[in-house]
C-alpha atoms as a PDB file:
ATOM      1  CA  MET A   1       3.867  95.773 109.797  1.00  0.00           C
ATOM      2  CA  ASN A   2       3.209  97.882 106.665  1.00  0.00           C
ATOM      3  CA  SER A   3       1.685  95.721 103.478  1.00  0.00           C
ATOM      4  CA  VAL A   4       3.552  96.151  99.980  1.00  0.00           C
ATOM      5  CA  PRO A   5       1.187  97.857  97.839  1.00  0.00           C
ATOM      6  CA  LYS A   6       0.203  95.381  94.777  1.00  0.00           C
ATOM      7  CA  SER A   7       1.624  97.528  91.932  1.00  0.00           C
ATOM      8  CA  ARG A   8       5.086  97.517  93.705  1.00  0.00           C
ATOM      9  CA  LEU A   9       4.818  93.560  94.341  1.00  0.00           C
ATOM     10  CA  LEU A  10       4.087  93.165  90.740  1.00  0.00           C
ATOM     11  CA  THR A  11       7.237  95.415  89.909  1.00  0.00           C
ATOM     12  CA  LEU A  12       9.363  93.284  92.067  1.00  0.00           C
ATOM     13  CA  VAL A  13       8.171  89.940  90.641  1.00  0.00           C
ATOM     14  CA  ALA A  14       8.569  91.136  87.125  1.00  0.00           C
ATOM     15  CA  ALA A  15      12.169  92.645  87.957  1.00  0.00           C
ATOM     16  CA  VAL A  16      13.238  89.135  89.475  1.00  0.00           C
ATOM     17  CA  LEU A  17      11.686  87.148  86.740  1.00  0.00           C
ATOM     18  CA  ALA A  18      13.976  89.340  84.073  1.00  0.00           C
ATOM     19  CA  LEU A  19      16.712  88.363  86.184  1.00  0.00           C
ATOM     20  CA  VAL A  20      16.023  84.628  86.044  1.00  0.00           C
ATOM     21  CA  LEU A  21      15.613  84.731  82.392  1.00  0.00           C
ATOM     22  CA  ALA A  22      18.700  86.927  81.702  1.00  0.00           C
ATOM     23  CA  ALA A  23      20.734  84.318  83.858  1.00  0.00           C
ATOM     24  CA  ALA A  24      19.383  81.218  81.591  1.00  0.00           C
ATOM     25  CA  ALA A  25      20.098  83.128  78.529  1.00  0.00           C
ATOM     26  CA  LEU A  26      23.970  83.471  79.961  1.00  0.00           C
ATOM     27  CA  VAL A  27      24.176  79.922  80.594  1.00  0.00           C
ATOM     28  CA  MET A  28      23.022  79.105  77.230  1.00  0.00           C
ATOM     29  CA  VAL A  29      25.679  81.373  75.478  1.00  0.00           C
ATOM     30  CA  LEU A  30      28.374  80.061  77.779  1.00  0.00           C
ATOM     31  CA  ALA A  31      27.232  76.708  76.871  1.00  0.00           C
ATOM     32  CA  ASP A  32      27.352  77.413  73.298  1.00  0.00           C
ATOM     33  CA  VAL A  33      30.542  78.871  73.399  1.00  0.00           C
ATOM     34  CA  ALA A  34      32.123  75.724  75.295  1.00  0.00           C
ATOM     35  CA  THR A  35      30.662  73.443  72.265  1.00  0.00           C
ATOM     36  CA  THR A  36      32.558  75.394  69.441  1.00  0.00           C
ATOM     37  CA  SER A  37      35.910  74.282  70.698  1.00  0.00           C
ATOM     38  CA  THR A  38      35.273  70.726  70.450  1.00  0.00           C
ATOM     39  CA  ASP A  39      36.501  70.396  66.529  1.00  0.00           C
ATOM     40  CA  PRO A  40      40.194  69.344  66.133  1.00  0.00           C
ATOM     41  CA  VAL A  41      40.740  72.114  63.837  1.00  0.00           C
ATOM     42  CA  ASN A  42      39.201  74.569  65.740  1.00  0.00           C
ATOM     43  CA  GLU A  43      41.561  73.776  68.490  1.00  0.00           C
ATOM     44  CA  ALA A  44      44.177  75.221  66.497  1.00  0.00           C
ATOM     45  CA  GLN A  45      43.667  78.713  67.069  1.00  0.00           C
ATOM     46  CA  GLN A  46      46.912  80.881  66.634  1.00  0.00           C
ATOM     47  CA  TYR A  47      48.139  84.444  67.447  1.00  0.00           C
ATOM     48  CA  ALA A  48      51.065  86.759  66.341  1.00  0.00           C
ATOM     49  CA  SER A  49      52.195  88.898  69.524  1.00  0.00           C
ATOM     50  CA  PRO A  50      54.056  92.016  68.944  1.00  0.00           C
ATOM     51  CA  PRO A  51      57.816  92.867  69.858  1.00  0.00           C
ATOM     52  CA  ALA A  52      57.884  94.385  73.371  1.00  0.00           C
ATOM     53  CA  LYS A  53      59.086  97.369  71.518  1.00  0.00           C
ATOM     54  CA  VAL A  54      58.082  98.567  68.189  1.00  0.00           C
ATOM     55  CA  SER A  55      60.697 100.258  66.065  1.00  0.00           C
ATOM     56  CA  ARG A  56      59.603 103.580  64.597  1.00  0.00           C
ATOM     57  CA  GLU A  57      62.462 103.622  62.295  1.00  0.00           C
ATOM     58  CA  LYS A  58      61.713 105.841  58.978  1.00  0.00           C
ATOM     59  CA  THR A  59      63.469 105.596  55.849  1.00  0.00           C
ATOM     60  CA  GLY A  60      63.610 108.351  53.190  1.00  0.00           C
ATOM     61  CA  THR A  61      60.514 106.667  51.202  1.00  0.00           C
ATOM     62  CA  GLY A  62      58.472 106.217  54.164  1.00  0.00           C
ATOM     63  CA  LEU A  63      57.855 103.524  56.695  1.00  0.00           C
ATOM     64  CA  ALA A  64      60.618 101.266  56.888  1.00  0.00           C
ATOM     65  CA  SER A  65      61.204  98.406  55.038  1.00  0.00           C
ATOM     66  CA  ARG A  66      58.048  98.348  52.808  1.00  0.00           C
ATOM     67  CA  LYS A  67      59.732  96.977  49.795  1.00  0.00           C
ATOM     68  CA  LEU A  68      60.475  93.751  51.849  1.00  0.00           C
ATOM     69  CA  ALA A  69      56.556  93.261  52.545  1.00  0.00           C
ATOM     70  CA  VAL A  70      55.303  93.621  48.590  1.00  0.00           C
ATOM     71  CA  ALA A  71      58.588  92.505  46.712  1.00  0.00           C
ATOM     72  CA  ASN A  72      60.568  90.190  49.105  1.00  0.00           C
ATOM     73  CA  PRO A  73      63.172  88.148  47.543  1.00  0.00           C
ATOM     74  CA  LEU A  74      61.476  84.990  49.124  1.00  0.00           C
ATOM     75  CA  TYR A  75      59.012  85.436  46.635  1.00  0.00           C
ATOM     76  CA  LYS A  76      61.029  84.616  43.437  1.00  0.00           C
ATOM     77  CA  THR A  77      62.618  81.444  44.987  1.00  0.00           C
ATOM     78  CA  GLY A  78      59.768  78.775  43.333  1.00  0.00           C
ATOM     79  CA  ARG A  79      58.469  75.964  45.105  1.00  0.00           C
ATOM     80  CA  LEU A  80      59.149  75.297  48.662  1.00  0.00           C
ATOM     81  CA  THR A  81      61.916  72.593  49.113  1.00  0.00           C
ATOM     82  CA  ASP A  82      60.498  69.366  49.854  1.00  0.00           C
ATOM     83  CA  VAL A  83      62.604  67.783  52.868  1.00  0.00           C
ATOM     84  CA  ASN A  84      60.289  64.486  52.880  1.00  0.00           C
ATOM     85  CA  CYS A  85      59.070  65.397  56.087  1.00  0.00           C
ATOM     86  CA  SER A  86      57.737  62.435  58.081  1.00  0.00           C
ATOM     87  CA  PRO A  87      57.179  63.210  61.812  1.00  0.00           C
ATOM     88  CA  GLY A  88      55.586  59.813  62.596  1.00  0.00           C
ATOM     89  CA  ASP A  89      52.554  58.946  64.116  1.00  0.00           C
ATOM     90  CA  LEU A  90      50.549  60.988  66.876  1.00  0.00           C
ATOM     91  CA  PRO A  91      48.966  58.337  69.287  1.00  0.00           C
ATOM     92  CA  ALA A  92      45.980  59.646  71.632  1.00  0.00           C
ATOM     93  CA  GLY A  93      47.029  60.479  75.088  1.00  0.00           C
ATOM     94  CA  SER A  94      50.705  60.374  74.821  1.00  0.00           C
ATOM     95  CA  MET A  95      52.663  63.493  75.902  1.00  0.00           C
ATOM     96  CA  VAL A  96      55.902  62.101  74.854  1.00  0.00           C
ATOM     97  CA  ALA A  97      54.907  61.076  71.475  1.00  0.00           C
ATOM     98  CA  TYR A  98      52.956  64.833  71.217  1.00  0.00           C
ATOM     99  CA  ARG A  99      56.383  66.357  72.231  1.00  0.00           C
ATOM    100  CA  ARG A 100      58.170  64.580  69.568  1.00  0.00           C
ATOM    101  CA  PHE A 101      55.862  65.160  66.863  1.00  0.00           C
ATOM    102  CA  LEU A 102      56.091  68.890  67.225  1.00  0.00           C
ATOM    103  CA  THR A 103      59.716  69.058  67.483  1.00  0.00           C
ATOM    104  CA  ARG A 104      60.024  66.797  64.109  1.00  0.00           C
ATOM    105  CA  VAL A 105      57.536  69.130  62.296  1.00  0.00           C
ATOM    106  CA  THR A 106      59.494  72.010  63.604  1.00  0.00           C
ATOM    107  CA  ALA A 107      62.895  70.332  62.443  1.00  0.00           C
ATOM    108  CA  CYS A 108      61.085  69.880  58.914  1.00  0.00           C
ATOM    109  CA  LEU A 109      60.124  73.252  58.849  1.00  0.00           C
ATOM    110  CA  ASN A 110      63.778  74.381  59.755  1.00  0.00           C
ATOM    111  CA  LYS A 111      65.022  72.607  56.738  1.00  0.00           C
ATOM    112  CA  ALA A 112      62.711  73.701  54.154  1.00  0.00           C
ATOM    113  CA  TRP A 113      62.578  77.328  55.122  1.00  0.00           C
ATOM    114  CA  GLY A 114      66.451  77.457  55.631  1.00  0.00           C
ATOM    115  CA  ALA A 115      66.830  76.191  51.891  1.00  0.00           C
ATOM    116  CA  GLN A 116      64.576  78.505  50.789  1.00  0.00           C
ATOM    117  CA  PHE A 117      66.116  81.674  52.493  1.00  0.00           C
ATOM    118  CA  ARG A 118      69.577  80.001  50.646  1.00  0.00           C
ATOM    119  CA  LYS A 119      67.538  80.275  47.448  1.00  0.00           C
ATOM    120  CA  ALA A 120      67.066  84.116  48.123  1.00  0.00           C
ATOM    121  CA  GLY A 121      70.589  84.980  49.136  1.00  0.00           C
ATOM    122  CA  MET A 122      68.923  86.080  52.641  1.00  0.00           C
ATOM    123  CA  PRO A 123      70.347  85.383  56.039  1.00  0.00           C
ATOM    124  CA  PHE A 124      68.314  82.772  58.216  1.00  0.00           C
ATOM    125  CA  SER A 125      68.011  81.640  61.771  1.00  0.00           C
ATOM    126  CA  LYS A 126      65.756  79.318  63.285  1.00  0.00           C
ATOM    127  CA  PRO A 127      63.065  80.012  65.608  1.00  0.00           C
ATOM    128  CA  ARG A 128      63.029  78.635  69.154  1.00  0.00           C
ATOM    129  CA  LEU A 129      60.371  76.077  70.221  1.00  0.00           C
ATOM    130  CA  ARG A 130      58.873  75.855  73.666  1.00  0.00           C
ATOM    131  CA  ILE A 131      56.044  73.402  74.129  1.00  0.00           C
ATOM    132  CA  ILE A 132      53.710  74.163  77.445  1.00  0.00           C
ATOM    133  CA  THR A 133      50.904  72.516  78.985  1.00  0.00           C
ATOM    134  CA  SER A 134      49.195  76.039  80.323  1.00  0.00           C
ATOM    135  CA  LYS A 135      49.408  79.340  79.710  1.00  0.00           C
ATOM    136  CA  VAL A 136      52.511  81.243  80.373  1.00  0.00           C
ATOM    137  CA  ARG A 137      53.446  84.981  79.962  1.00  0.00           C
ATOM    138  CA  THR A 138      55.816  85.587  76.958  1.00  0.00           C
ATOM    139  CA  PRO A 139      58.238  88.558  76.491  1.00  0.00           C
ATOM    140  CA  CYS A 140      55.686  90.042  74.152  1.00  0.00           C
ATOM    141  CA  GLY A 141      52.930  89.839  77.072  1.00  0.00           C
ATOM    142  CA  ALA A 142      50.335  87.910  78.513  1.00  0.00           C
ATOM    143  CA  TRP A 143      49.073  84.667  76.663  1.00  0.00           C
ATOM    144  CA  ASN A 144      46.246  85.686  74.520  1.00  0.00           C
ATOM    145  CA  THR A 145      42.705  83.949  75.555  1.00  0.00           C
ATOM    146  CA  GLY A 146      41.956  80.772  73.414  1.00  0.00           C
ATOM    147  CA  ALA A 147      45.256  80.471  71.945  1.00  0.00           C
ATOM    148  CA  ASP A 148      47.088  76.966  71.598  1.00  0.00           C
ATOM    149  CA  GLY A 149      49.682  78.799  69.558  1.00  0.00           C
ATOM    150  CA  VAL A 150      51.566  81.892  69.804  1.00  0.00           C
ATOM    151  CA  TYR A 151      54.792  83.171  68.050  1.00  0.00           C
ATOM    152  CA  CYS A 152      56.638  86.163  69.993  1.00  0.00           C
ATOM    153  CA  SER A 153      58.771  87.986  67.873  1.00  0.00           C
ATOM    154  CA  THR A 154      60.740  89.702  70.789  1.00  0.00           C
ATOM    155  CA  ASP A 155      62.206  86.192  71.724  1.00  0.00           C
ATOM    156  CA  ARG A 156      61.617  84.855  68.283  1.00  0.00           C
ATOM    157  CA  THR A 157      60.029  81.706  70.300  1.00  0.00           C
ATOM    158  CA  MET A 158      56.894  79.527  68.924  1.00  0.00           C
ATOM    159  CA  TYR A 159      54.949  78.635  72.095  1.00  0.00           C
ATOM    160  CA  LEU A 160      52.832  75.604  71.287  1.00  0.00           C
ATOM    161  CA  MET A 161      50.399  74.497  74.004  1.00  0.00           C
ATOM    162  CA  ILE A 162      49.418  70.944  74.381  1.00  0.00           C
ATOM    163  CA  SER A 163      45.870  70.935  75.534  1.00  0.00           C
ATOM    164  CA  LYS A 164      44.094  68.127  77.310  1.00  0.00           C
ATOM    165  CA  ALA A 165      41.373  67.814  74.623  1.00  0.00           C
ATOM    166  CA  GLN A 166      44.080  67.926  71.917  1.00  0.00           C
ATOM    167  CA  LEU A 167      46.061  65.052  73.896  1.00  0.00           C
ATOM    168  CA  ARG A 168      42.698  63.151  74.066  1.00  0.00           C
ATOM    169  CA  ASN A 169      41.965  63.633  70.117  1.00  0.00           C
ATOM    170  CA  PRO A 170      44.845  64.714  68.242  1.00  0.00           C
ATOM    171  CA  PHE A 171      44.430  65.665  64.676  1.00  0.00           C
ATOM    172  CA  PRO A 172      47.958  65.252  63.219  1.00  0.00           C
ATOM    173  CA  LEU A 173      47.285  67.461  59.965  1.00  0.00           C
ATOM    174  CA  GLY A 174      45.484  70.324  62.089  1.00  0.00           C
ATOM    175  CA  ILE A 175      48.421  70.271  64.491  1.00  0.00           C
ATOM    176  CA  THR A 176      51.108  70.559  61.680  1.00  0.00           C
ATOM    177  CA  ARG A 177      49.188  73.460  60.009  1.00  0.00           C
ATOM    178  CA  LEU A 178      49.121  75.127  63.220  1.00  0.00           C
ATOM    179  CA  VAL A 179      53.023  74.662  63.792  1.00  0.00           C
ATOM    180  CA  ALA A 180      53.357  75.790  60.055  1.00  0.00           C
ATOM    181  CA  HIS A 181      51.286  78.946  60.474  1.00  0.00           C
ATOM    182  CA  GLU A 182      53.426  79.863  63.653  1.00  0.00           C
ATOM    183  CA  TYR A 183      56.836  79.201  61.605  1.00  0.00           C
ATOM    184  CA  GLY A 184      55.054  81.601  58.943  1.00  0.00           C
ATOM    185  CA  HIS A 185      55.127  84.351  61.328  1.00  0.00           C
ATOM    186  CA  HIS A 186      58.943  83.861  61.923  1.00  0.00           C
ATOM    187  CA  VAL A 187      59.394  83.618  58.152  1.00  0.00           C
ATOM    188  CA  GLN A 188      57.753  87.297  58.191  1.00  0.00           C
ATOM    189  CA  GLN A 189      60.010  88.404  61.154  1.00  0.00           C
ATOM    190  CA  VAL A 190      63.433  87.382  59.997  1.00  0.00           C
ATOM    191  CA  SER A 191      62.963  88.078  55.992  1.00  0.00           C
ATOM    192  CA  GLY A 192      62.092  91.595  57.092  1.00  0.00           C
ATOM    193  CA  VAL A 193      58.108  91.748  56.115  1.00  0.00           C
ATOM    194  CA  TRP A 194      57.229  92.368  59.904  1.00  0.00           C
ATOM    195  CA  SER A 195      59.800  95.300  59.912  1.00  0.00           C
ATOM    196  CA  TYR A 196      57.315  97.013  58.015  1.00  0.00           C
ATOM    197  CA  TYR A 197      53.950  95.539  59.427  1.00  0.00           C
ATOM    198  CA  TRP A 198      54.820  96.658  63.044  1.00  0.00           C
ATOM    199  CA  THR A 199      55.780  99.886  62.124  1.00  0.00           C
ATOM    200  CA  ALA A 200      52.897 100.881  60.114  1.00  0.00           C
ATOM    201  CA  ARG A 201      50.653  99.698  62.788  1.00  0.00           C
ATOM    202  CA  SER A 202      52.099 101.902  64.939  1.00  0.00           C
ATOM    203  CA  THR A 203      51.075 104.914  63.211  1.00  0.00           C
ATOM    204  CA  ALA A 204      47.771 103.315  61.732  1.00  0.00           C
ATOM    205  CA  GLY A 205      44.008 103.950  62.596  1.00  0.00           C
ATOM    206  CA  LYS A 206      41.734 101.098  63.313  1.00  0.00           C
ATOM    207  CA  ALA A 207      40.608 100.163  60.052  1.00  0.00           C
ATOM    208  CA  LYS A 208      44.349 100.196  58.758  1.00  0.00           C
ATOM    209  CA  ARG A 209      45.424  98.155  61.563  1.00  0.00           C
ATOM    210  CA  LEU A 210      42.733  95.647  60.823  1.00  0.00           C
ATOM    211  CA  GLN A 211      44.036  95.372  57.110  1.00  0.00           C
ATOM    212  CA  LEU A 212      47.578  95.053  58.172  1.00  0.00           C
ATOM    213  CA  SER A 213      46.536  92.185  60.659  1.00  0.00           C
ATOM    214  CA  ARG A 214      44.938  90.494  57.670  1.00  0.00           C
ATOM    215  CA  ASN A 215      47.849  90.899  55.518  1.00  0.00           C
ATOM    216  CA  SER A 216      50.239  89.399  57.905  1.00  0.00           C
ATOM    217  CA  GLU A 217      47.708  86.468  59.088  1.00  0.00           C
ATOM    218  CA  LEU A 218      46.572  85.603  55.874  1.00  0.00           C
ATOM    219  CA  GLN A 219      50.004  85.453  54.330  1.00  0.00           C
ATOM    220  CA  ALA A 220      51.265  83.126  57.461  1.00  0.00           C
ATOM    221  CA  GLU A 221      48.151  80.840  56.576  1.00  0.00           C
ATOM    222  CA  CYS A 222      49.258  80.520  52.883  1.00  0.00           C
ATOM    223  CA  PHE A 223      52.911  80.093  54.220  1.00  0.00           C
ATOM    224  CA  SER A 224      51.715  77.378  56.194  1.00  0.00           C
ATOM    225  CA  ALA A 225      49.869  75.636  53.247  1.00  0.00           C
ATOM    226  CA  VAL A 226      52.696  76.201  51.038  1.00  0.00           C
ATOM    227  CA  PHE A 227      54.406  73.918  53.713  1.00  0.00           C
ATOM    228  CA  MET A 228      51.670  71.256  53.805  1.00  0.00           C
ATOM    229  CA  SER A 229      51.787  70.822  49.965  1.00  0.00           C
ATOM    230  CA  THR A 230      55.169  69.570  50.257  1.00  0.00           C
ATOM    231  CA  MET A 231      53.432  66.574  52.131  1.00  0.00           C
ATOM    232  CA  LYS A 232      50.719  66.160  49.654  1.00  0.00           C
ATOM    233  CA  GLY A 233      49.484  62.404  49.374  1.00  0.00           C
ATOM    234  CA  THR A 234      51.303  61.466  52.343  1.00  0.00           C
ATOM    235  CA  PRO A 235      49.336  59.578  55.274  1.00  0.00           C
ATOM    236  CA  LEU A 236      49.921  62.974  57.220  1.00  0.00           C
ATOM    237  CA  VAL A 237      48.101  65.107  54.567  1.00  0.00           C
ATOM    238  CA  THR A 238      45.365  63.244  52.635  1.00  0.00           C
ATOM    239  CA  GLN A 239      43.152  64.699  49.981  1.00  0.00           C
ATOM    240  CA  ASP A 240      40.485  64.301  52.221  1.00  0.00           C
ATOM    241  CA  ASP A 241      41.823  65.701  55.322  1.00  0.00           C
ATOM    242  CA  TRP A 242      43.047  68.797  53.681  1.00  0.00           C
ATOM    243  CA  ALA A 243      39.517  69.233  52.057  1.00  0.00           C
ATOM    244  CA  TYR A 244      37.927  69.108  55.267  1.00  0.00           C
ATOM    245  CA  THR A 245      40.302  71.331  56.887  1.00  0.00           C
ATOM    246  CA  VAL A 246      40.188  74.024  54.350  1.00  0.00           C
ATOM    247  CA  ASN A 247      36.221  73.703  54.038  1.00  0.00           C
ATOM    248  CA  TRP A 248      36.024  73.984  58.045  1.00  0.00           C
ATOM    249  CA  PHE A 249      38.070  76.978  58.180  1.00  0.00           C
ATOM    250  CA  LYS A 250      35.683  78.508  55.064  1.00  0.00           C
ATOM    251  CA  LYS A 251      32.684  77.974  57.394  1.00  0.00           C
ATOM    252  CA  ASN A 252      34.267  78.648  60.819  1.00  0.00           C
ATOM    253  CA  GLY A 253      37.744  80.314  60.404  1.00  0.00           C
ATOM    254  CA  ALA A 254      36.466  83.944  61.308  1.00  0.00           C
ATOM    255  CA  ARG A 255      34.425  82.584  64.489  1.00  0.00           C
ATOM    256  CA  GLY A 256      37.270  82.761  67.014  1.00  0.00           C
ATOM    257  CA  TRP A 257      37.946  86.491  66.363  1.00  0.00           C
ATOM    258  CA  PRO A 258      35.977  89.351  67.738  1.00  0.00           C
ATOM    259  CA  GLN A 259      36.925  91.516  65.224  1.00  0.00           C
ATOM    260  CA  ASN A 260      37.817  91.009  61.356  1.00  0.00           C
ATOM    261  CA  ASP A 261      41.866  90.654  61.868  1.00  0.00           C
ATOM    262  CA  HIS A 262      42.231  87.457  60.329  1.00  0.00           C
ATOM    263  CA  GLY A 263      39.904  87.813  57.349  1.00  0.00           C
ATOM    264  CA  ARG A 264      36.645  86.012  56.530  1.00  0.00           C
ATOM    265  CA  GLY A 265      36.452  82.135  56.626  1.00  0.00           C
ATOM    266  CA  PRO A 266      36.487  81.926  52.641  1.00  0.00           C
ATOM    267  CA  THR A 267      39.042  84.566  52.413  1.00  0.00           C
ATOM    268  CA  GLN A 268      41.199  82.416  54.755  1.00  0.00           C
ATOM    269  CA  ALA A 269      40.247  79.117  53.048  1.00  0.00           C
ATOM    270  CA  SER A 270      41.081  80.687  49.611  1.00  0.00           C
ATOM    271  CA  TRP A 271      44.722  81.471  50.781  1.00  0.00           C
ATOM    272  CA  MET A 272      45.024  78.390  52.037  1.00  0.00           C
ATOM    273  CA  THR A 273      44.079  76.692  48.552  1.00  0.00           C
ATOM    274  CA  ARG A 274      46.421  79.088  46.851  1.00  0.00           C
ATOM    275  CA  GLY A 275      49.254  78.238  48.741  1.00  0.00           C
ATOM    276  CA  PHE A 276      48.763  74.628  48.764  1.00  0.00           C
ATOM    277  CA  ASP A 277      47.896  74.665  44.953  1.00  0.00           C
ATOM    278  CA  ARG A 278      50.982  76.483  43.865  1.00  0.00           C
ATOM    279  CA  GLY A 279      53.538  75.300  46.609  1.00  0.00           C
ATOM    280  CA  ALA A 280      55.700  78.547  46.301  1.00  0.00           C
ATOM    281  CA  PRO A 281      56.032  81.541  48.971  1.00  0.00           C
ATOM    282  CA  GLY A 282      55.291  83.880  45.862  1.00  0.00           C
ATOM    283  CA  ALA A 283      51.869  82.757  46.018  1.00  0.00           C
ATOM    284  CA  CYS A 284      51.373  84.532  49.483  1.00  0.00           C
ATOM    285  CA  ASN A 285      52.169  87.994  49.033  1.00  0.00           C
ATOM    286  CA  THR A 286      49.127  89.303  50.376  1.00  0.00           C
ATOM    287  CA  TRP A 287      50.799  92.704  50.669  1.00  0.00           C
ATOM    288  CA  ALA A 288      50.593  93.324  47.075  1.00  0.00           C
ATOM    289  CA  ALA A 289      47.351  91.630  46.442  1.00  0.00           C
ATOM    290  CA  ASN A 290      43.690  93.894  45.792  1.00  0.00           C
ATOM    291  CA  PRO A 291      42.388  94.780  49.136  1.00  0.00           C
ATOM    292  CA  ARG A 292      39.196  92.943  47.957  1.00  0.00           C
ATOM    293  CA  ASN A 293      41.226  89.529  48.257  1.00  0.00           C
ATOM    294  CA  VAL A 294      42.458  90.300  51.736  1.00  0.00           C
ATOM    295  CA  THR A 295      38.994  91.116  53.554  1.00  0.00           C
END
């Protein structure tokens, strides 16, 4: 039996040691990722899924409906209508109570935004609501990894997932904010904002697509905060809970996205604060804002 040269044996030992260290590092990374999703605010990640087919319609002035993005009639309707929303309690461990809560919040959003569209003299239609407990494939495509909420513009449906973690430890304000964010994308869809957004994306380069995504996501977050402001001072939206939520997004809001398509944490917090303090859709015109404020 031939003996292995000492130099080769040392090389093999070093290679095995390197593999062991790499595996240990991977375990540490995975463990760190797992711990970042325990916060009740962090659970509420959301995505906007593109329509199955993007219109490439053009107008005489360029991309379709750009005016509806930068000068939408909703921006002139004043404060969002207060519909005295009171979705009730959200006890831990009750799937029935969770579904009831999500349904009631959506009903409040329907009333508030329906009234706002009437002020603007614009047609309005409600989104569909589908509550799920596991990932599904929507008409817009596969479920986005890490998402607890998705709005699909193809079937105009909000898909809201009740995870086991949320069921064990519900955070009513955070869940309401998530629903209101997805609803914000529906507002963009039915108001015509998205007819510009998706058409512009179809011809844009990577940097421009990221900018357009930030315009859309930050506006939806601002619309969400506008709705939350109608419940300011109620048991659902206390000053301390809202401050905690905004501060969480300021520190962590960008951690869940591999690229800057939702805005930096401080930028997200800024638009949340702007929408909450002003309480009007006109505060959320990210499309006409200085690009430095939509980073």
